[in-house]
CSV table of C-alpha atoms in Angstrom, one decimal:
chain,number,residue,atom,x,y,z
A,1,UNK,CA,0.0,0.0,0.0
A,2,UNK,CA,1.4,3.3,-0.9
A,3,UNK,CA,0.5,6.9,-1.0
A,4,UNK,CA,-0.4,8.6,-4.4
A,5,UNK,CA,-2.0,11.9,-4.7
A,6,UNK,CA,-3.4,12.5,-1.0
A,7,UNK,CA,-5.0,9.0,-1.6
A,8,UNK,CA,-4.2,5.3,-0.7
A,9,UNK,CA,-3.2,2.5,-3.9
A,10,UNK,CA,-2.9,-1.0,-3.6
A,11,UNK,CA,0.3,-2.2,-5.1
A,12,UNK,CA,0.1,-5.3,-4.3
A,13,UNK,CA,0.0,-7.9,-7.3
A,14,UNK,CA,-3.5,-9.2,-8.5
A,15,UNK,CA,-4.7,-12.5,-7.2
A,16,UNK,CA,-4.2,-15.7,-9.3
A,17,UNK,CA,-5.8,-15.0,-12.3
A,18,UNK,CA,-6.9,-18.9,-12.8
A,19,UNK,CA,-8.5,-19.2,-9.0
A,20,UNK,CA,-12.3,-19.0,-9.1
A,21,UNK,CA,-14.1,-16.5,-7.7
A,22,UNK,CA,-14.3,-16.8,-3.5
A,23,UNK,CA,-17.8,-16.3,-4.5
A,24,UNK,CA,-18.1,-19.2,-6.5
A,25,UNK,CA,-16.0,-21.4,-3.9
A,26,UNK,CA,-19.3,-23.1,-2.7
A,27,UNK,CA,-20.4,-24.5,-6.2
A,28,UNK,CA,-16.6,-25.8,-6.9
A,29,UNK,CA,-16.8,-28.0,-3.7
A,30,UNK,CA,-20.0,-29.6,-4.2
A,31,UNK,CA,-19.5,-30.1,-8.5
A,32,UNK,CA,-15.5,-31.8,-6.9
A,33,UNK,CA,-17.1,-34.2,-3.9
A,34,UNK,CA,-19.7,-35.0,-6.3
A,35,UNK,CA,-17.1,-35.7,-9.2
A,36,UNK,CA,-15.3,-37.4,-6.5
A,37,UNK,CA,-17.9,-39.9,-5.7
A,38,UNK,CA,-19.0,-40.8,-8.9
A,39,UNK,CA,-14.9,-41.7,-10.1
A,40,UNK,CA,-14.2,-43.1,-6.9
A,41,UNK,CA,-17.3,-45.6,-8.0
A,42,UNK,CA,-15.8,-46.5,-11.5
A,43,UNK,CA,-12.5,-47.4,-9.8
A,44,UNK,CA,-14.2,-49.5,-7.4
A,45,UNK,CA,-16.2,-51.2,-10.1
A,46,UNK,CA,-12.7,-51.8,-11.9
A,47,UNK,CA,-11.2,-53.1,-9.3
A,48,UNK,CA,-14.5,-55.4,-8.6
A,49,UNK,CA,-14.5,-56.3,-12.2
A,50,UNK,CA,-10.3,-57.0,-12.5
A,51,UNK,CA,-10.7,-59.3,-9.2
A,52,UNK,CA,-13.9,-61.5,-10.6
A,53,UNK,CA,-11.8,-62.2,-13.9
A,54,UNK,CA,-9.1,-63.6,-11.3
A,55,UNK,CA,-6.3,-61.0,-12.5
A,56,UNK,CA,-3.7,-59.5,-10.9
A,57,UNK,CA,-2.4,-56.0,-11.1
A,58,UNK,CA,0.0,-56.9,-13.7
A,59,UNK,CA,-2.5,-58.0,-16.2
A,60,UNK,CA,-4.8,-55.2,-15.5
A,61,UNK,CA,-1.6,-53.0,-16.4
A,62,UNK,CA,-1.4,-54.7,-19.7
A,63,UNK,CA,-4.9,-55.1,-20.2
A,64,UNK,CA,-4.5,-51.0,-20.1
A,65,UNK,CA,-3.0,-50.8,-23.6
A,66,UNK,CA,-3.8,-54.3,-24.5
A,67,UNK,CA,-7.4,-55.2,-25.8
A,68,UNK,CA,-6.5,-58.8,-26.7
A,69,UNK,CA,-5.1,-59.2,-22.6
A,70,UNK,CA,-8.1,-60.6,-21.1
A,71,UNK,CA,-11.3,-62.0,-23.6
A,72,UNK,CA,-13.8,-62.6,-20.5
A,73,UNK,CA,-17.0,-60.0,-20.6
A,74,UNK,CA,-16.5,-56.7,-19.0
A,75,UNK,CA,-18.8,-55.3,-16.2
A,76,UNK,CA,-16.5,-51.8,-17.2
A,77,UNK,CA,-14.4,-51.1,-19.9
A,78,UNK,CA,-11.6,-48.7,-21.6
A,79,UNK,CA,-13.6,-46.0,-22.0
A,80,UNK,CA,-15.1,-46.2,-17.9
A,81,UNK,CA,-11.4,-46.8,-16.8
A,82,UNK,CA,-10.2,-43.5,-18.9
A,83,UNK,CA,-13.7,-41.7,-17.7
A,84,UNK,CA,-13.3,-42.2,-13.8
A,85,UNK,CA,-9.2,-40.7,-14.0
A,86,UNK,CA,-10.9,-38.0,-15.8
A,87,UNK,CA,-13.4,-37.5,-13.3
A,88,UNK,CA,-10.8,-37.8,-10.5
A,89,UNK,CA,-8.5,-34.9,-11.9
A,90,UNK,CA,-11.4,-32.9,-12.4
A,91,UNK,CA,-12.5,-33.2,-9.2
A,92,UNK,CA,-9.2,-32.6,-7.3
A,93,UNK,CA,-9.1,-29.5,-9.6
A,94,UNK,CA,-12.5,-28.6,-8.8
A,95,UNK,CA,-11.4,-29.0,-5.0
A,96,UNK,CA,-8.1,-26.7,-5.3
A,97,UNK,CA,-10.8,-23.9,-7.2
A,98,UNK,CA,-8.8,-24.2,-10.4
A,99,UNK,CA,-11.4,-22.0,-12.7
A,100,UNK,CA,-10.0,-24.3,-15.6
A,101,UNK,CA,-11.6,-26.9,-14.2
A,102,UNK,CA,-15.4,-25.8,-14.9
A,103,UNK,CA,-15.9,-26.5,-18.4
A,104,UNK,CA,-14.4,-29.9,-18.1
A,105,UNK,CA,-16.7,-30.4,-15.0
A,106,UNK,CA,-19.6,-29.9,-17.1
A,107,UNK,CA,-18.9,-31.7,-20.1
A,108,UNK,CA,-18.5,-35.1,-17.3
A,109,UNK,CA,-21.6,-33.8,-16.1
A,110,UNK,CA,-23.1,-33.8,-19.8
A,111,UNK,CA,-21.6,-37.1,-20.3
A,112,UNK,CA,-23.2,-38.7,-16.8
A,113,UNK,CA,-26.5,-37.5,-17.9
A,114,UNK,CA,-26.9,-38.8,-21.5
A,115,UNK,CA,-25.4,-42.3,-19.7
A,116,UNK,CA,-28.2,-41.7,-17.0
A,117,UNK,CA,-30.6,-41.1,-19.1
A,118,UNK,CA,-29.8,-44.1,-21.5
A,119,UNK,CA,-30.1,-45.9,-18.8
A,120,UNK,CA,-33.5,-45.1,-18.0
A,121,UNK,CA,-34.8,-45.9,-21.7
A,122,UNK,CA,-33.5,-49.4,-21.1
A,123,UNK,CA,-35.4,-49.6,-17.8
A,124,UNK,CA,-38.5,-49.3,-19.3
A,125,UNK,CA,-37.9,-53.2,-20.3
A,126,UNK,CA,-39.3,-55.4,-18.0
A,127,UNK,CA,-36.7,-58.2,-19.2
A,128,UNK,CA,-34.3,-55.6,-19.0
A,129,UNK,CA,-35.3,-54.5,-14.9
A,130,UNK,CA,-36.2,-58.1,-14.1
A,131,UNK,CA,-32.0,-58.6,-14.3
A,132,UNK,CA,-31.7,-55.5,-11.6
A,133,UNK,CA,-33.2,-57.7,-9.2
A,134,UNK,CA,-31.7,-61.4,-10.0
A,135,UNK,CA,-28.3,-60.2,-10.5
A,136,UNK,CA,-26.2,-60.1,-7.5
A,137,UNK,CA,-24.5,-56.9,-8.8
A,138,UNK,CA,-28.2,-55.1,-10.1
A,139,UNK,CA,-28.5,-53.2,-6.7
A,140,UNK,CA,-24.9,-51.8,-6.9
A,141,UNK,CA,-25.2,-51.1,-10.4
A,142,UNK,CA,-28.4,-49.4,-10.1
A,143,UNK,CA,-26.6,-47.3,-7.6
A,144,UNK,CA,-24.0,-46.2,-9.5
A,145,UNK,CA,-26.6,-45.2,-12.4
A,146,UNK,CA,-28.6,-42.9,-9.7
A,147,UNK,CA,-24.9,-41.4,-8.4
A,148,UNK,CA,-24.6,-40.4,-12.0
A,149,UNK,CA,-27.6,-38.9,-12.2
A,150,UNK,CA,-27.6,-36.9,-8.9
A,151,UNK,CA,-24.0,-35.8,-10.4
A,152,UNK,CA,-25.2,-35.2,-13.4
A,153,UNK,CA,-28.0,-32.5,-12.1
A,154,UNK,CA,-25.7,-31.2,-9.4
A,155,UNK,CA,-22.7,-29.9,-11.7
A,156,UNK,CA,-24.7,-28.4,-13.7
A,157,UNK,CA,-26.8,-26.1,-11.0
A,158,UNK,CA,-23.6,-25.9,-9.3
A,159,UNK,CA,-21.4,-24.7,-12.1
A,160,UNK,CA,-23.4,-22.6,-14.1
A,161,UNK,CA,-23.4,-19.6,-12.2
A,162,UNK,CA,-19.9,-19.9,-12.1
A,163,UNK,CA,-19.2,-17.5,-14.7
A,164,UNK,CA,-16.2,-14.3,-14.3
A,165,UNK,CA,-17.3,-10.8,-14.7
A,166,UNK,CA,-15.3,-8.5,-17.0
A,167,UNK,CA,-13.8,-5.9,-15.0
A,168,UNK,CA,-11.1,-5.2,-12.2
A,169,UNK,CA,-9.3,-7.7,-10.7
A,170,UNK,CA,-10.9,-10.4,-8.3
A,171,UNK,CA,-11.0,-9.1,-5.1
A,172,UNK,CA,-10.0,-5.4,-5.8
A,173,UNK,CA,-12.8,-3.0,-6.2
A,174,UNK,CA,-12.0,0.5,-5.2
A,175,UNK,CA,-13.9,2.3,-2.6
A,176,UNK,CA,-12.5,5.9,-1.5
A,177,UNK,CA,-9.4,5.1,-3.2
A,178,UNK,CA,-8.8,2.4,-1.9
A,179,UNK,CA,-8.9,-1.1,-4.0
A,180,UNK,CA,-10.8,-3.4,-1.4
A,181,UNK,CA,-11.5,-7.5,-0.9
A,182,UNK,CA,-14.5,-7.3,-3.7
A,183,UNK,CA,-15.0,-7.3,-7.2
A,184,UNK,CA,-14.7,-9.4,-10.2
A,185,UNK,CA,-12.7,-10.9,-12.9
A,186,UNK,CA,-8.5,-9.6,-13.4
A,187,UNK,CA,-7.9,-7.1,-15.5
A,188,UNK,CA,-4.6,-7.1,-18.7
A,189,UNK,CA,-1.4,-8.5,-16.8
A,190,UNK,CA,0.6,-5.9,-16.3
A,191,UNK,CA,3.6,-7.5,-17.5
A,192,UNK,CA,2.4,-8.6,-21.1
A,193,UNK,CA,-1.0,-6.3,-21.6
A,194,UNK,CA,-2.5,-9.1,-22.2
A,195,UNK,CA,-5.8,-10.3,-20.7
A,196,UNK,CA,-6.1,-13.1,-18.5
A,197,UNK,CA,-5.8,-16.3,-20.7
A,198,UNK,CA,-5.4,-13.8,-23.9
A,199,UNK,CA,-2.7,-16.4,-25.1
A,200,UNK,CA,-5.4,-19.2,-25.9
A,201,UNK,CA,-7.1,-17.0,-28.5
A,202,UNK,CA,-4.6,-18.5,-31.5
A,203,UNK,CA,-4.3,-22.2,-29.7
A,204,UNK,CA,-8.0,-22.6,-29.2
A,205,UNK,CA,-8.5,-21.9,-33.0
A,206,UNK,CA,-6.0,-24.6,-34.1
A,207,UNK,CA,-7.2,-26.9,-31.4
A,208,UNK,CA,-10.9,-26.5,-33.1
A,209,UNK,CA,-9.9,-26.9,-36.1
A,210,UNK,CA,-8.0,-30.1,-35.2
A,211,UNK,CA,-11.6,-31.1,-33.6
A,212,UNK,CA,-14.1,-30.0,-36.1
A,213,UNK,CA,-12.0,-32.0,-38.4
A,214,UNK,CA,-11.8,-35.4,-36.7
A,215,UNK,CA,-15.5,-34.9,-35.6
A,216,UNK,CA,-16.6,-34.7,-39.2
A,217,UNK,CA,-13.9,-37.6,-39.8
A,218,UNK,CA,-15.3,-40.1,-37.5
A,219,UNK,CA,-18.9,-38.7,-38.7
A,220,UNK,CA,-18.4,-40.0,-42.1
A,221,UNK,CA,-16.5,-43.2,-41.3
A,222,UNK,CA,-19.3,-44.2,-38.7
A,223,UNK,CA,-22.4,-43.0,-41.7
A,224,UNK,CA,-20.4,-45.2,-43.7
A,225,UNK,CA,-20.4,-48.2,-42.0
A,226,UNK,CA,-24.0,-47.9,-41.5
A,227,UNK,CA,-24.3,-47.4,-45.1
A,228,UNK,CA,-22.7,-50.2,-45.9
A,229,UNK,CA,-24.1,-52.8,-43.7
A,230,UNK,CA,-20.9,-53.4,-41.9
A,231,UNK,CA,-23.2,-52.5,-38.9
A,232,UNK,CA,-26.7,-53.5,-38.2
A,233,UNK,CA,-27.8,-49.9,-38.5
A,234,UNK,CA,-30.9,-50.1,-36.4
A,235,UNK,CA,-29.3,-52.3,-33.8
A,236,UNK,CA,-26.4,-49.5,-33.5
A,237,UNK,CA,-28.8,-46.8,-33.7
A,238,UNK,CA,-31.2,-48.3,-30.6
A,239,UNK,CA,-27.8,-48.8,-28.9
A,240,UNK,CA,-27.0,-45.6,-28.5
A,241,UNK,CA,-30.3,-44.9,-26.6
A,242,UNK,CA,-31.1,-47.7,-24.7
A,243,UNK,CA,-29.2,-49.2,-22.5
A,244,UNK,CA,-31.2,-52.9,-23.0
A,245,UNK,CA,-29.7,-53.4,-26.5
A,246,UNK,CA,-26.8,-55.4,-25.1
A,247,UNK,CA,-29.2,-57.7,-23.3
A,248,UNK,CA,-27.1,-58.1,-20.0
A,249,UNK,CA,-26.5,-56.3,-17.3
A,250,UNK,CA,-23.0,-53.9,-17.2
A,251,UNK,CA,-21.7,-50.3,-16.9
A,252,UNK,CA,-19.5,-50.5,-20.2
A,253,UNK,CA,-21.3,-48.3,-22.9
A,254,UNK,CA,-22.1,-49.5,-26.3
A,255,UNK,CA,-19.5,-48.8,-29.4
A,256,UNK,CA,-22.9,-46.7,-30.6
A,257,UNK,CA,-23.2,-44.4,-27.5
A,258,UNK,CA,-19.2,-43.9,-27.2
A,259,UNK,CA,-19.0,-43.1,-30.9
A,260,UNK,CA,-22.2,-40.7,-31.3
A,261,UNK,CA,-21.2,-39.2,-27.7
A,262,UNK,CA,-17.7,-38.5,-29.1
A,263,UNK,CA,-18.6,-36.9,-32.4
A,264,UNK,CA,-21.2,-34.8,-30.4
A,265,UNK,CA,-18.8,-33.8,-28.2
A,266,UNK,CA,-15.5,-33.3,-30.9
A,267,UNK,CA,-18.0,-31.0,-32.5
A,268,UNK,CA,-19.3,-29.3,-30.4
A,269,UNK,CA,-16.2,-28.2,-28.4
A,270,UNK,CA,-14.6,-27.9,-31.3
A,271,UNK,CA,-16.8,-25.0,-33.0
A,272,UNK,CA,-16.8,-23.3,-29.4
A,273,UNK,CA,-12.7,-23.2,-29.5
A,274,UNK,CA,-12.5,-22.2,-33.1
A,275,UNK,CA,-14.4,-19.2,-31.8
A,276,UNK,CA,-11.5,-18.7,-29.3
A,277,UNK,CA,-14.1,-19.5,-26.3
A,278,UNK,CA,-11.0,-19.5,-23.2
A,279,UNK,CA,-13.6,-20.9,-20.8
A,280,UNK,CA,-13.3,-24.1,-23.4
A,281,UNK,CA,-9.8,-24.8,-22.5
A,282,UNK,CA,-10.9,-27.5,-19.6
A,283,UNK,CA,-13.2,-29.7,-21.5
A,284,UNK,CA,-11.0,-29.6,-24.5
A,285,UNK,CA,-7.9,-31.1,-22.4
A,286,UNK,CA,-10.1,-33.9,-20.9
A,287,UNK,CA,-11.8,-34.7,-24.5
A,288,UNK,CA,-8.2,-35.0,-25.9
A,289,UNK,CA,-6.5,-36.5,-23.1
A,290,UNK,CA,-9.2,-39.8,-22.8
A,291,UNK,CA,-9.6,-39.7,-27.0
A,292,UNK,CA,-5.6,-40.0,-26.7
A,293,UNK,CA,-5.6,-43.1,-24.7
A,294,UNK,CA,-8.6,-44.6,-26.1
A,295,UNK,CA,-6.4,-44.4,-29.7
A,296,UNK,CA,-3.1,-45.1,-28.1
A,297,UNK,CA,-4.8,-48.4,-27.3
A,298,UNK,CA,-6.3,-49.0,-30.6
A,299,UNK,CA,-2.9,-49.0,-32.0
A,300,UNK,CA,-1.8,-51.2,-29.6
A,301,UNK,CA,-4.7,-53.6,-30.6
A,302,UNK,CA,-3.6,-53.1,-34.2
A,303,UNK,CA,0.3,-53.8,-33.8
A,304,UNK,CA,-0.9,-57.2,-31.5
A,305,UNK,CA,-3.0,-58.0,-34.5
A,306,UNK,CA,-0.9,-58.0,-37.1
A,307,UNK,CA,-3.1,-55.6,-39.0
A,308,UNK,CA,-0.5,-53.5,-40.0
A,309,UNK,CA,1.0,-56.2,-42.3
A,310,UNK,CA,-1.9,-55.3,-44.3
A,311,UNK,CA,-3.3,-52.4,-43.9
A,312,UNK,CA,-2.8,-50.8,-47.1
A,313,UNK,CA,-4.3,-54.1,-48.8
A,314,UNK,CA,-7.3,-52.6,-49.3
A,315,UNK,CA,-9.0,-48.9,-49.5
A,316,UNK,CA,-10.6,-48.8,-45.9
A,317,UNK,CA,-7.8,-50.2,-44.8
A,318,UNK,CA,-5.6,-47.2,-46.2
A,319,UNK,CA,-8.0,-45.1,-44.8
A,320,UNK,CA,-8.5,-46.6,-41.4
A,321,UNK,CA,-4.6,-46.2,-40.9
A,322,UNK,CA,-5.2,-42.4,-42.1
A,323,UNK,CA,-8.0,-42.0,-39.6
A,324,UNK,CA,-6.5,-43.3,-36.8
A,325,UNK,CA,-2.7,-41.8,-37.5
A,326,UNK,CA,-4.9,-38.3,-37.7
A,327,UNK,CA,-6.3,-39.0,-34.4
A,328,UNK,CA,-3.4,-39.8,-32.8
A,329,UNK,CA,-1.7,-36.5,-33.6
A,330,UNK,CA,-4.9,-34.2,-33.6
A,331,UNK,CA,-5.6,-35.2,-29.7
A,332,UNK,CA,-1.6,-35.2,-29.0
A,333,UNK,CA,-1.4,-31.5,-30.3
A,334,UNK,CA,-4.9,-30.5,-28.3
A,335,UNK,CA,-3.3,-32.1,-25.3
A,336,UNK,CA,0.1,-29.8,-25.7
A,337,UNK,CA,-1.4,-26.7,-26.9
A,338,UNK,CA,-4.3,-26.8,-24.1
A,339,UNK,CA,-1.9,-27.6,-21.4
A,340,UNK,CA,0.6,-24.2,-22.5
A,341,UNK,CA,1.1,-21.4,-20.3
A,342,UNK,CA,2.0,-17.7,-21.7
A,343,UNK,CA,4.9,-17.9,-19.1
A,344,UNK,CA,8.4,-19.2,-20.2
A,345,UNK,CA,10.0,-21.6,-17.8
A,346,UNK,CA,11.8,-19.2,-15.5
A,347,UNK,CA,8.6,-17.3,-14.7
A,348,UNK,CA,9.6,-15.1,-17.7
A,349,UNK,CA,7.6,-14.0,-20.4
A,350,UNK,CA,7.5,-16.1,-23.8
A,351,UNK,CA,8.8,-13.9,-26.6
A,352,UNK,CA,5.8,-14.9,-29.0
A,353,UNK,CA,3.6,-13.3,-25.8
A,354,UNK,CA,5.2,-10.1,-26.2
A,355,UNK,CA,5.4,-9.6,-29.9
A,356,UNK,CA,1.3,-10.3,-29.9
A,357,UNK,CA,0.4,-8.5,-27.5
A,358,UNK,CA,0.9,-4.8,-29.1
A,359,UNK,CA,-1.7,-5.9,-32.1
A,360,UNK,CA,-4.3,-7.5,-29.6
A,361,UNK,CA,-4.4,-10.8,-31.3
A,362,UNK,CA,-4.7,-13.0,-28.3
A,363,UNK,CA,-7.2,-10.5,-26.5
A,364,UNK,CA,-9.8,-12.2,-24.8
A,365,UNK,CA,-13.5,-12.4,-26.1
C-alpha cells in the first residue's frame, strides 16, 4: 500500500488469475465431492471387475493398452477406466478452485446424464429390470446409475453460475481510493498487456480446427459403416439410446453411445474453441486426453493384431490407418497446446507473448 496523490493505492500484485471467484467457492466443492464420488465408484467397479476375472495388477496394467489381454465380458471397460481418471483430476481441480476446471466439470456432467438417461430408456424393459433384481451386482449397479444422475443434475446447478465478470481484478474493487476484498474478474497482466488467458485465442483456434475435423472424420466413417451394412444400422442406432440393446447387465457403454457421444462432443467443443471460447480450454484437455488413450490403445490392438502387415491391402484399410494416425496426432497437439502457459520456464515471459500482444491478437473475447 502506498501513497499517491493524497490518496491510498494498492500495489500489491492481482490474485491468481486462474483461481475461481471466492464467491463461486461453494459450487466448486459440491460439483468436486460430487465428481469425487461418482470416479471413486468407476475405480471400485474396476477393481471389482479386475478381481472376478481372477487377475492381478499386472494383467490389469497390460490389459490397459492391450485389448487382446483378457477376452472374459467386461462389467466396465476402456472408456469407464479413462472416464473415472478423468473425473478424479477434475474433481481434485474442482477442490483446489482451479477455474480451468469448470468446463471440463460440465462436459463429465453432460456425459453422466446422457449415460443416465440411456439408462432409464432401457429400464422401461421389463426383461431388461427383471435382471436389476436377479443379479447379484443389479442393486450396486443401479446405484452407481442414480450417483450419476444426482451428479449429473448437481454440476450443472452448481457450475453454471460460475461464470467471471469483466472488470477489475478479483478481489479489488475500489472504494474511497482504496482497492478493497470485492470485485470481479482480473484485469490485462501488467507484465504482457495481455488479458487473463489472452494467449489461448490463437491455440484454441488450431485446437478447433483439429476437432471440427476429426468430428466430421469419424462422422463419415461411422455413416459409412451404417451405409454399408458393416453395422446393423438399427441395432447400433437403438444402442445408442437404450441401455437394453446389449441384453445383459453392465456399466460399459455401447460402441454406438461412445462413438455418437464422441462426435457430439469433438464438434461441439470444437466450433466453441475455433471461436476462441477461453472458458473451453478444460473440457478440450479432458476430450483429448481420454480420445488419446482410447487411440493409443487402438494401435496397440492393431500392432498385436498384425493388422499393420496389411493395412494398405485394401482402401478402408488405407483409410483406417489415415483416420486413426490423424487421431493420434490431432488429440496429441490439443493435449500440448491446451496444457501451454504464456509464461516461459523461468517465470519469464515467452517472446511470442510479447510480440502479440501490441496488435491485440490473443485479447480475450
Amino acid at each position: 500500500m502506498v501513497m499517491q496523490d493524497g490518496g491510498a493505492v494498492d500495489v500489491r500484485p492481482d490474485p491468481d488469475p486462474g483461481r475461481a471467484a471466492q464467491e463461486h467457492s461453494g459450487g466448486y466443492l459440491a460439483a468436486g465431492l460430487c465428481l469425487a464420488l461418482c470416479g471413486g465408484a468407476l475405480a471400485a467397479w474396476t477393481v471389482y471387475d479386475t478381481v472376478q476375472r481372477g487377475a492381478g495388477a499386472g494383467d490389469f496394467v497390460e490389459s490397459l493398452f492391450n485389448p487382446g489381454a483378457f477376452a472374459a465380458t467386461q462389467v466396465v471397460g476402456p472408456g469407464e477406466w479413462a472416464f473415472a481418471v478423468a473425473l478424479l483430476v477434475v474433481a481434485v481441480l474442482l477442490l483446489a478452485q482451479r477455474r480451468v476446471a469448470r468446463t471440463a466439470a460440465l462436459l463429465c456432467g453432460f456425459v453422466l446424464l446422457a449415460a443416465a438417461l440411456r439408462e432409464g430408456v432401457g429400464l422401461l424393459e421389463p426383461a431388461y429390470r427383471a435382471q436389476y433384481s436377479s443379479d447379484p451386482r443389479g442393486g450396486w449397479a443401479l446405484a452407481t446409475h442414480g450417483l450419476g444422475l444426482v451428479t449429473a443434475l448437481v454440476v450443472p446447478a452448481a457450475l453454471f453460475p460460475a461464470t467471471e465478470r469483466r472488470g477489475r481484478a478479483p478481489g479489488r474493487a475500489r472504494e474511497g481510493g482504496v482497492r478493497t476484498g470485492t470485485g470481479s474478474r482480473p484485469g490485462p497482466d501488467a507484465r504482457t498487456g495481455l488479458a487473463p488467458g489472452g494467449w489461448w485465442r490463437r491455440p484454441s483456434r488450431i485446437c478447433g480446427v483439429l476437432f471440427l475435423v476429426l468430428g466430421v472424420a469419424r462422422l463419415a466413417w461411422t455413416a459409412w459403416d451404417l451405409m454399408s451394412g458393416r453395422l446393423a444400422a438399427a441395432r447400433y442406432l437403438r444402442g445408442v439410446i437404450d441401455a437394453a440393446v446389449p441384453g445383459d447387465l453392465r456399466l460399459a457403454a455401447t460402441a454406438g453411445f461412445t462413438t455418437v457421444g464422441t462426435v457430439i462432443a469433438l464438434l461441439l467443443l470444437g466450433g466453441l474453441a475455433f471461436r476462441g471460447r477461453r472458458d473451453v480450454r478444460g473440457a478440450l484437455l479432458v476430450c483429448a486426453a481420454v480420445q488419446l488413450y482410447l487411440t493409443v490403445r487402438g494401435v496397440v490392438w492393431l500392432t498385436v493384431s498384425g493388422f499393420f502387415n496389411h493395412a494398405f491391402d485394401t482402401v478402408t484399410g488405407a483409410l483406417s490407418m489415415a483416420l486413426t494416425a490423424y487421431a493420434l496426432a490431432a488429440t496429441t497437439s490439443v493435449v500440448v497446446l491446451a496444457t501451454g502457459r504464456v509464461w516461459g520456464p523461468y517465470g519469464g515471459v515467452r517472446p511470442e507473448a510479447c510480440r502479440a500482444a501490441p496488435d491485440g491478437r490473443y485479447g480475450e473475447r
